[in-house]
Amino acid sequence: MTPVNDGPIKLIVCPKCHAPIRRSVRYGSVIKRTLIEMEQVKKKTVDMCSTQLLISVTERDEMKRYFPLVLEMLLSKLDKADLMMSKLLFIKDQITILSKLAEIKKNVQLLLPVTFLRDKINKQIDVCSSNITKPIYINFLFEKEIIRISLLAEAYVMSYMHNKPILSSAIMFAHIRCTRSLDNPKELEHIIHRLERGVMALKEEEEIKHIRKMLDSLQERLNLHMLFKILEEKNHKLLDGAIFRQGQWYKCSQGHVYWNQGSGSEPKVDQCPEC
């Protein structure tokens, strides 16, 4: 079998079960060449992902405004020549966490005028952001902590909205220093107490869903509808997943390896961008 000089980069497959063939005496030279090309694909994928991350960060001013030092430390790790995909995805997860914290902080500034409540949220956000670059960082735990902080911020905003009539007095507003001073429904008080208990408080997915359901129910019952969400998950996609799909990397007749995002078996462009 002669190697393919122009087309998608992929291993030859078994004609019966279609499993990729990685070892074969007969096709050893073809397999070896394809594996070398796949290593080139890995390196180019890392470079493309690094570029996409940098572009995504430049489009998010809140991160640069609220966490300049942490962000600079994370971005500096992308410049290393020996950067591997596993490390890059780890950095991407850290930047995603930072992006979510920045959105919570921005929305709390807009939706929560009660200073002592806003300061409590900001303090927890700052603690979480400072721990991102430390060895204690474990992504799924930080994801749960972000959910806890966003739910607590939402509960505080609901508390403010419910107590807005009594807070309209500047004198009363100045004397509000703790949540006990506010007249909240018992269900809301219970949620706030649970979410305030400490870092990494929510251990089970079911509890998170239960609190989310209770907050939604209270918003409907008390007519406390916020202008926008504290945290919108869909706003934090930093990488294009199409880069990782099979069949998107091609090799031209001159041996250049390039990414060609098409649909199905059809390439997006007809010619190698290098030649």
Short mmCIF file of C-alpha atoms in Angstrom, two decimals:
data_model
loop_
_atom_site.label_atom_id
_atom_site.label_comp_id
_atom_site.label_asym_id
_atom_site.label_seq_id
_atom_site.Cartn_x
_atom_site.Cartn_y
_atom_site.Cartn_z
CA MET A 1 0.00 0.00 0.00
CA THR A 2 1.34 3.45 -0.90
CA PRO A 3 0.80 6.37 1.50
CA VAL A 4 -1.88 8.90 0.64
CA ASN A 5 -0.20 12.15 -0.47
CA ASP A 6 -3.27 14.35 -0.39
CA GLY A 7 -6.23 13.95 1.99
CA PRO A 8 -7.25 13.58 5.64
CA ILE A 9 -4.66 12.29 8.08
CA LYS A 10 -5.83 9.01 9.58
CA LEU A 11 -4.61 5.48 10.21
CA ILE A 12 -5.56 2.69 7.82
CA VAL A 13 -8.34 0.51 9.23
CA CYS A 14 -9.17 -3.17 9.26
CA PRO A 15 -11.48 -3.92 6.29
CA LYS A 16 -13.64 -6.20 8.48
CA CYS A 17 -14.06 -4.38 11.82
CA HIS A 18 -12.81 -0.91 10.82
CA ALA A 19 -10.50 -0.72 13.84
CA PRO A 20 -7.37 1.47 13.31
CA ILE A 21 -4.24 -0.58 12.56
CA ARG A 22 -1.23 0.58 14.57
CA ARG A 23 1.06 -2.42 14.03
CA SER A 24 1.61 -4.28 10.76
CA VAL A 25 4.70 -5.78 9.13
CA ARG A 26 3.22 -5.30 5.69
CA TYR A 27 2.12 -1.68 6.15
CA GLY A 28 4.75 -0.68 8.72
CA SER A 29 6.20 2.23 6.73
CA VAL A 30 2.76 3.69 5.99
CA ILE A 31 1.68 3.44 9.64
CA LYS A 32 4.94 4.97 10.85
CA ARG A 33 4.57 7.90 8.49
CA THR A 34 0.96 8.46 9.54
CA LEU A 35 1.91 8.39 13.24
CA ILE A 36 4.59 11.02 12.60
CA GLU A 37 1.99 13.18 10.86
CA MET A 38 -0.40 12.70 13.80
CA GLU A 39 2.30 14.01 16.13
CA GLN A 40 2.48 17.10 13.90
CA VAL A 41 -1.29 17.40 14.23
CA LYS A 42 -0.99 17.31 18.04
CA LYS A 43 1.58 20.12 18.02
CA LYS A 44 -0.46 22.25 15.61
CA THR A 45 -3.60 21.61 17.67
CA VAL A 46 -1.86 22.90 20.79
CA ASP A 47 -0.73 26.02 18.89
CA MET A 48 -4.25 26.66 17.55
CA CYS A 49 -5.83 26.18 20.97
CA SER A 50 -3.31 28.54 22.57
CA THR A 51 -4.16 31.20 19.99
CA GLN A 52 -7.90 30.68 20.50
CA LEU A 53 -7.51 31.00 24.27
CA LEU A 54 -5.62 34.28 23.90
CA ILE A 55 -8.30 35.64 21.54
CA SER A 56 -11.10 34.55 23.91
CA VAL A 57 -9.39 36.28 26.83
CA THR A 58 -8.97 39.55 24.92
CA GLU A 59 -12.75 39.55 24.34
CA ARG A 60 -13.45 39.35 28.08
CA ASP A 61 -12.58 42.68 29.67
CA GLU A 62 -13.96 41.69 33.08
CA MET A 63 -11.19 39.16 33.70
CA LYS A 64 -8.49 41.72 32.97
CA ARG A 65 -10.24 44.29 35.16
CA TYR A 66 -10.90 42.11 38.22
CA PHE A 67 -8.08 39.53 38.16
CA PRO A 68 -5.11 40.98 36.20
CA LEU A 69 -2.35 39.20 38.14
CA VAL A 70 -3.98 35.76 38.14
CA LEU A 71 -4.81 36.06 34.44
CA GLU A 72 -1.27 37.16 33.56
CA MET A 73 0.15 34.17 35.47
CA LEU A 74 -2.11 31.72 33.59
CA LEU A 75 -1.44 33.23 30.16
CA SER A 76 2.33 33.14 30.71
CA LYS A 77 2.12 29.33 30.87
CA LEU A 78 0.84 29.23 27.27
CA ASP A 79 4.17 30.57 25.96
CA LYS A 80 6.17 27.47 26.88
CA ALA A 81 7.64 25.59 23.93
CA ASP A 82 7.03 22.18 25.51
CA LEU A 83 3.35 22.85 26.25
CA MET A 84 1.34 19.62 26.05
CA MET A 85 -2.38 19.32 25.30
CA SER A 86 -3.15 17.99 28.79
CA LYS A 87 -1.52 21.07 30.38
CA LEU A 88 -3.22 23.42 27.93
CA LEU A 89 -6.67 21.98 28.73
CA PHE A 90 -5.86 22.35 32.44
CA ILE A 91 -5.03 26.04 31.88
CA LYS A 92 -8.22 26.40 29.83
CA ASP A 93 -10.25 25.05 32.77
CA GLN A 94 -8.56 27.54 35.12
CA ILE A 95 -9.28 30.46 32.78
CA THR A 96 -12.90 29.29 32.43
CA ILE A 97 -13.27 29.36 36.22
CA LEU A 98 -11.79 32.87 36.26
CA SER A 99 -14.18 33.96 33.50
CA LYS A 100 -17.19 32.74 35.50
CA LEU A 101 -15.99 34.48 38.66
CA ALA A 102 -15.58 37.72 36.68
CA GLU A 103 -19.16 37.47 35.35
CA ILE A 104 -20.54 36.88 38.85
CA LYS A 105 -18.58 39.85 40.18
CA LYS A 106 -19.78 42.13 37.37
CA ASN A 107 -23.44 41.12 37.74
CA VAL A 108 -23.35 41.45 41.53
CA GLN A 109 -22.15 45.04 41.07
CA LEU A 110 -25.15 45.69 38.83
CA LEU A 111 -27.88 43.84 40.72
CA LEU A 112 -26.94 44.13 44.40
CA PRO A 113 -26.68 47.68 45.82
CA VAL A 114 -26.58 46.49 49.46
CA THR A 115 -22.91 47.05 50.29
CA PHE A 116 -22.38 44.47 53.02
CA LEU A 117 -23.97 41.70 50.93
CA ARG A 118 -21.98 42.65 47.85
CA ASP A 119 -18.77 42.71 49.90
CA LYS A 120 -19.46 39.20 51.22
CA ILE A 121 -19.80 37.83 47.69
CA ASN A 122 -16.73 39.71 46.44
CA LYS A 123 -14.63 38.39 49.31
CA GLN A 124 -15.54 34.79 48.45
CA ILE A 125 -14.86 35.44 44.76
CA ASP A 126 -11.41 36.86 45.58
CA VAL A 127 -10.54 33.85 47.75
CA CYS A 128 -11.63 31.47 44.99
CA SER A 129 -9.67 33.35 42.29
CA SER A 130 -6.49 33.44 44.39
CA ASN A 131 -6.65 29.66 44.85
CA ILE A 132 -6.90 28.92 41.11
CA THR A 133 -3.12 28.93 40.60
CA LYS A 134 -2.33 27.01 43.80
CA PRO A 135 -1.63 23.24 44.03
CA ILE A 136 -4.99 22.75 45.77
CA TYR A 137 -6.79 23.46 42.46
CA ILE A 138 -9.20 20.66 41.51
CA ASN A 139 -11.51 21.68 38.69
CA PHE A 140 -14.74 19.91 39.69
CA LEU A 141 -14.51 21.28 43.25
CA PHE A 142 -14.04 24.81 41.97
CA GLU A 143 -16.98 24.34 39.59
CA LYS A 144 -19.17 23.44 42.58
CA GLU A 145 -17.81 26.40 44.52
CA ILE A 146 -18.75 28.73 41.67
CA ILE A 147 -22.26 27.28 41.65
CA ARG A 148 -22.48 27.89 45.41
CA ILE A 149 -21.30 31.50 45.10
CA SER A 150 -23.64 32.23 42.17
CA LEU A 151 -26.62 30.73 44.01
CA LEU A 152 -25.76 32.72 47.15
CA ALA A 153 -25.47 35.92 45.11
CA GLU A 154 -28.85 35.20 43.53
CA ALA A 155 -30.39 34.59 46.98
CA TYR A 156 -28.93 37.90 48.20
CA VAL A 157 -30.39 39.75 45.20
CA MET A 158 -33.79 38.17 45.89
CA SER A 159 -33.49 39.23 49.54
CA TYR A 160 -32.74 42.79 48.45
CA MET A 161 -35.65 42.84 46.00
CA HIS A 162 -38.04 41.46 48.65
CA ASN A 163 -36.91 44.09 51.19
CA LYS A 164 -36.66 46.96 48.73
CA PRO A 165 -39.63 48.90 50.18
CA ILE A 166 -38.03 49.16 53.64
CA LEU A 167 -34.58 49.79 52.13
CA SER A 168 -35.89 52.82 50.26
CA SER A 169 -35.23 54.85 53.37
CA ALA A 170 -31.62 56.07 53.34
CA ILE A 171 -31.49 55.85 57.15
CA MET A 172 -32.71 52.25 57.14
CA PHE A 173 -30.38 51.38 54.28
CA ALA A 174 -27.38 52.68 56.24
CA HIS A 175 -28.24 50.56 59.28
CA ILE A 176 -28.56 47.25 57.41
CA ARG A 177 -25.43 45.32 58.32
CA CYS A 178 -26.47 41.64 58.39
CA THR A 179 -29.04 39.35 56.76
CA ARG A 180 -30.87 38.97 60.10
CA SER A 181 -31.88 42.63 59.76
CA LEU A 182 -33.86 41.76 56.64
CA ASP A 183 -37.40 40.42 56.57
CA ASN A 184 -37.00 37.31 54.39
CA PRO A 185 -39.32 34.32 53.85
CA LYS A 186 -38.23 31.27 55.86
CA GLU A 187 -37.37 29.28 52.73
CA LEU A 188 -35.04 32.04 51.54
CA GLU A 189 -33.44 32.33 54.98
CA HIS A 190 -32.82 28.57 54.95
CA ILE A 191 -31.18 28.73 51.50
CA ILE A 192 -28.96 31.66 52.49
CA HIS A 193 -27.92 29.93 55.72
CA ARG A 194 -27.03 26.75 53.85
CA LEU A 195 -25.05 28.56 51.16
CA GLU A 196 -23.21 30.71 53.72
CA ARG A 197 -22.00 27.73 55.73
CA GLY A 198 -18.59 27.64 54.09
CA VAL A 199 -16.41 27.01 51.10
CA MET A 200 -17.17 23.86 49.11
CA ALA A 201 -20.46 23.58 51.03
CA LEU A 202 -22.47 21.81 48.32
CA LYS A 203 -21.32 18.21 48.03
CA GLU A 204 -24.14 16.54 46.14
CA GLU A 205 -25.63 17.34 42.75
CA GLU A 206 -29.10 16.65 44.15
CA GLU A 207 -28.71 19.39 46.75
CA ILE A 208 -27.64 21.86 44.08
CA LYS A 209 -30.69 20.97 41.97
CA HIS A 210 -32.94 21.23 45.05
CA ILE A 211 -31.69 24.73 45.93
CA ARG A 212 -32.01 25.81 42.29
CA LYS A 213 -35.62 24.56 42.26
CA MET A 214 -36.43 26.36 45.54
CA LEU A 215 -35.02 29.67 44.26
CA ASP A 216 -37.01 29.39 41.02
CA SER A 217 -40.17 28.61 43.00
CA LEU A 218 -39.63 31.61 45.32
CA GLN A 219 -39.05 33.93 42.37
CA GLU A 220 -42.39 32.90 40.88
CA ARG A 221 -44.29 33.01 44.14
CA LEU A 222 -42.91 36.36 45.34
CA ASN A 223 -42.67 37.88 41.84
CA LEU A 224 -38.94 38.51 42.25
CA HIS A 225 -37.72 38.36 38.67
CA MET A 226 -34.14 39.51 38.03
CA LEU A 227 -33.21 41.36 34.83
CA PHE A 228 -30.58 38.73 33.98
CA LYS A 229 -28.88 35.73 35.53
CA ILE A 230 -25.96 36.00 37.92
CA LEU A 231 -24.10 33.38 35.87
CA GLU A 232 -24.81 32.33 32.29
CA GLU A 233 -22.92 29.07 31.63
CA LYS A 234 -23.08 29.30 27.83
CA ASN A 235 -21.01 32.52 27.88
CA HIS A 236 -17.80 30.71 28.81
CA LYS A 237 -16.89 28.53 25.85
CA LEU A 238 -13.23 29.35 25.19
CA LEU A 239 -12.29 26.74 22.57
CA ASP A 240 -13.87 25.53 19.33
CA GLY A 241 -14.49 21.80 19.81
CA ALA A 242 -14.27 21.25 16.03
CA ILE A 243 -10.47 21.34 16.32
CA PHE A 244 -10.54 17.98 18.10
CA ARG A 245 -12.78 16.17 15.61
CA GLN A 246 -11.36 13.39 13.51
CA GLY A 247 -11.08 13.93 9.78
CA GLN A 248 -10.53 17.71 10.04
CA TRP A 249 -6.74 17.54 9.65
CA TYR A 250 -5.36 17.17 6.13
CA LYS A 251 -2.02 16.70 4.41
CA CYS A 252 -1.40 18.19 0.98
CA SER A 253 0.68 16.68 -1.83
CA GLN A 254 3.67 18.75 -0.66
CA GLY A 255 3.52 17.21 2.82
CA HIS A 256 2.06 20.21 4.67
CA VAL A 257 -0.26 19.41 7.58
CA TYR A 258 -3.20 21.80 7.99
CA TRP A 259 -6.64 22.09 9.61
CA ASN A 260 -9.58 22.09 7.23
CA GLN A 261 -12.94 22.38 8.93
CA GLY A 262 -15.49 21.01 6.49
CA SER A 263 -18.82 19.26 6.70
CA GLY A 264 -18.86 15.49 6.50
CA SER A 265 -16.32 14.23 3.96
CA GLU A 266 -16.14 17.54 2.09
CA PRO A 267 -13.21 19.84 2.93
CA LYS A 268 -13.94 23.52 3.57
CA VAL A 269 -11.20 24.74 1.19
CA ASP A 270 -9.72 23.14 -1.90
CA GLN A 271 -6.11 24.00 -1.34
CA CYS A 272 -3.43 23.95 1.36
CA PRO A 273 -3.03 27.41 2.98
CA GLU A 274 0.79 27.08 2.87
CA CYS A 275 1.14 26.33 -0.83
#
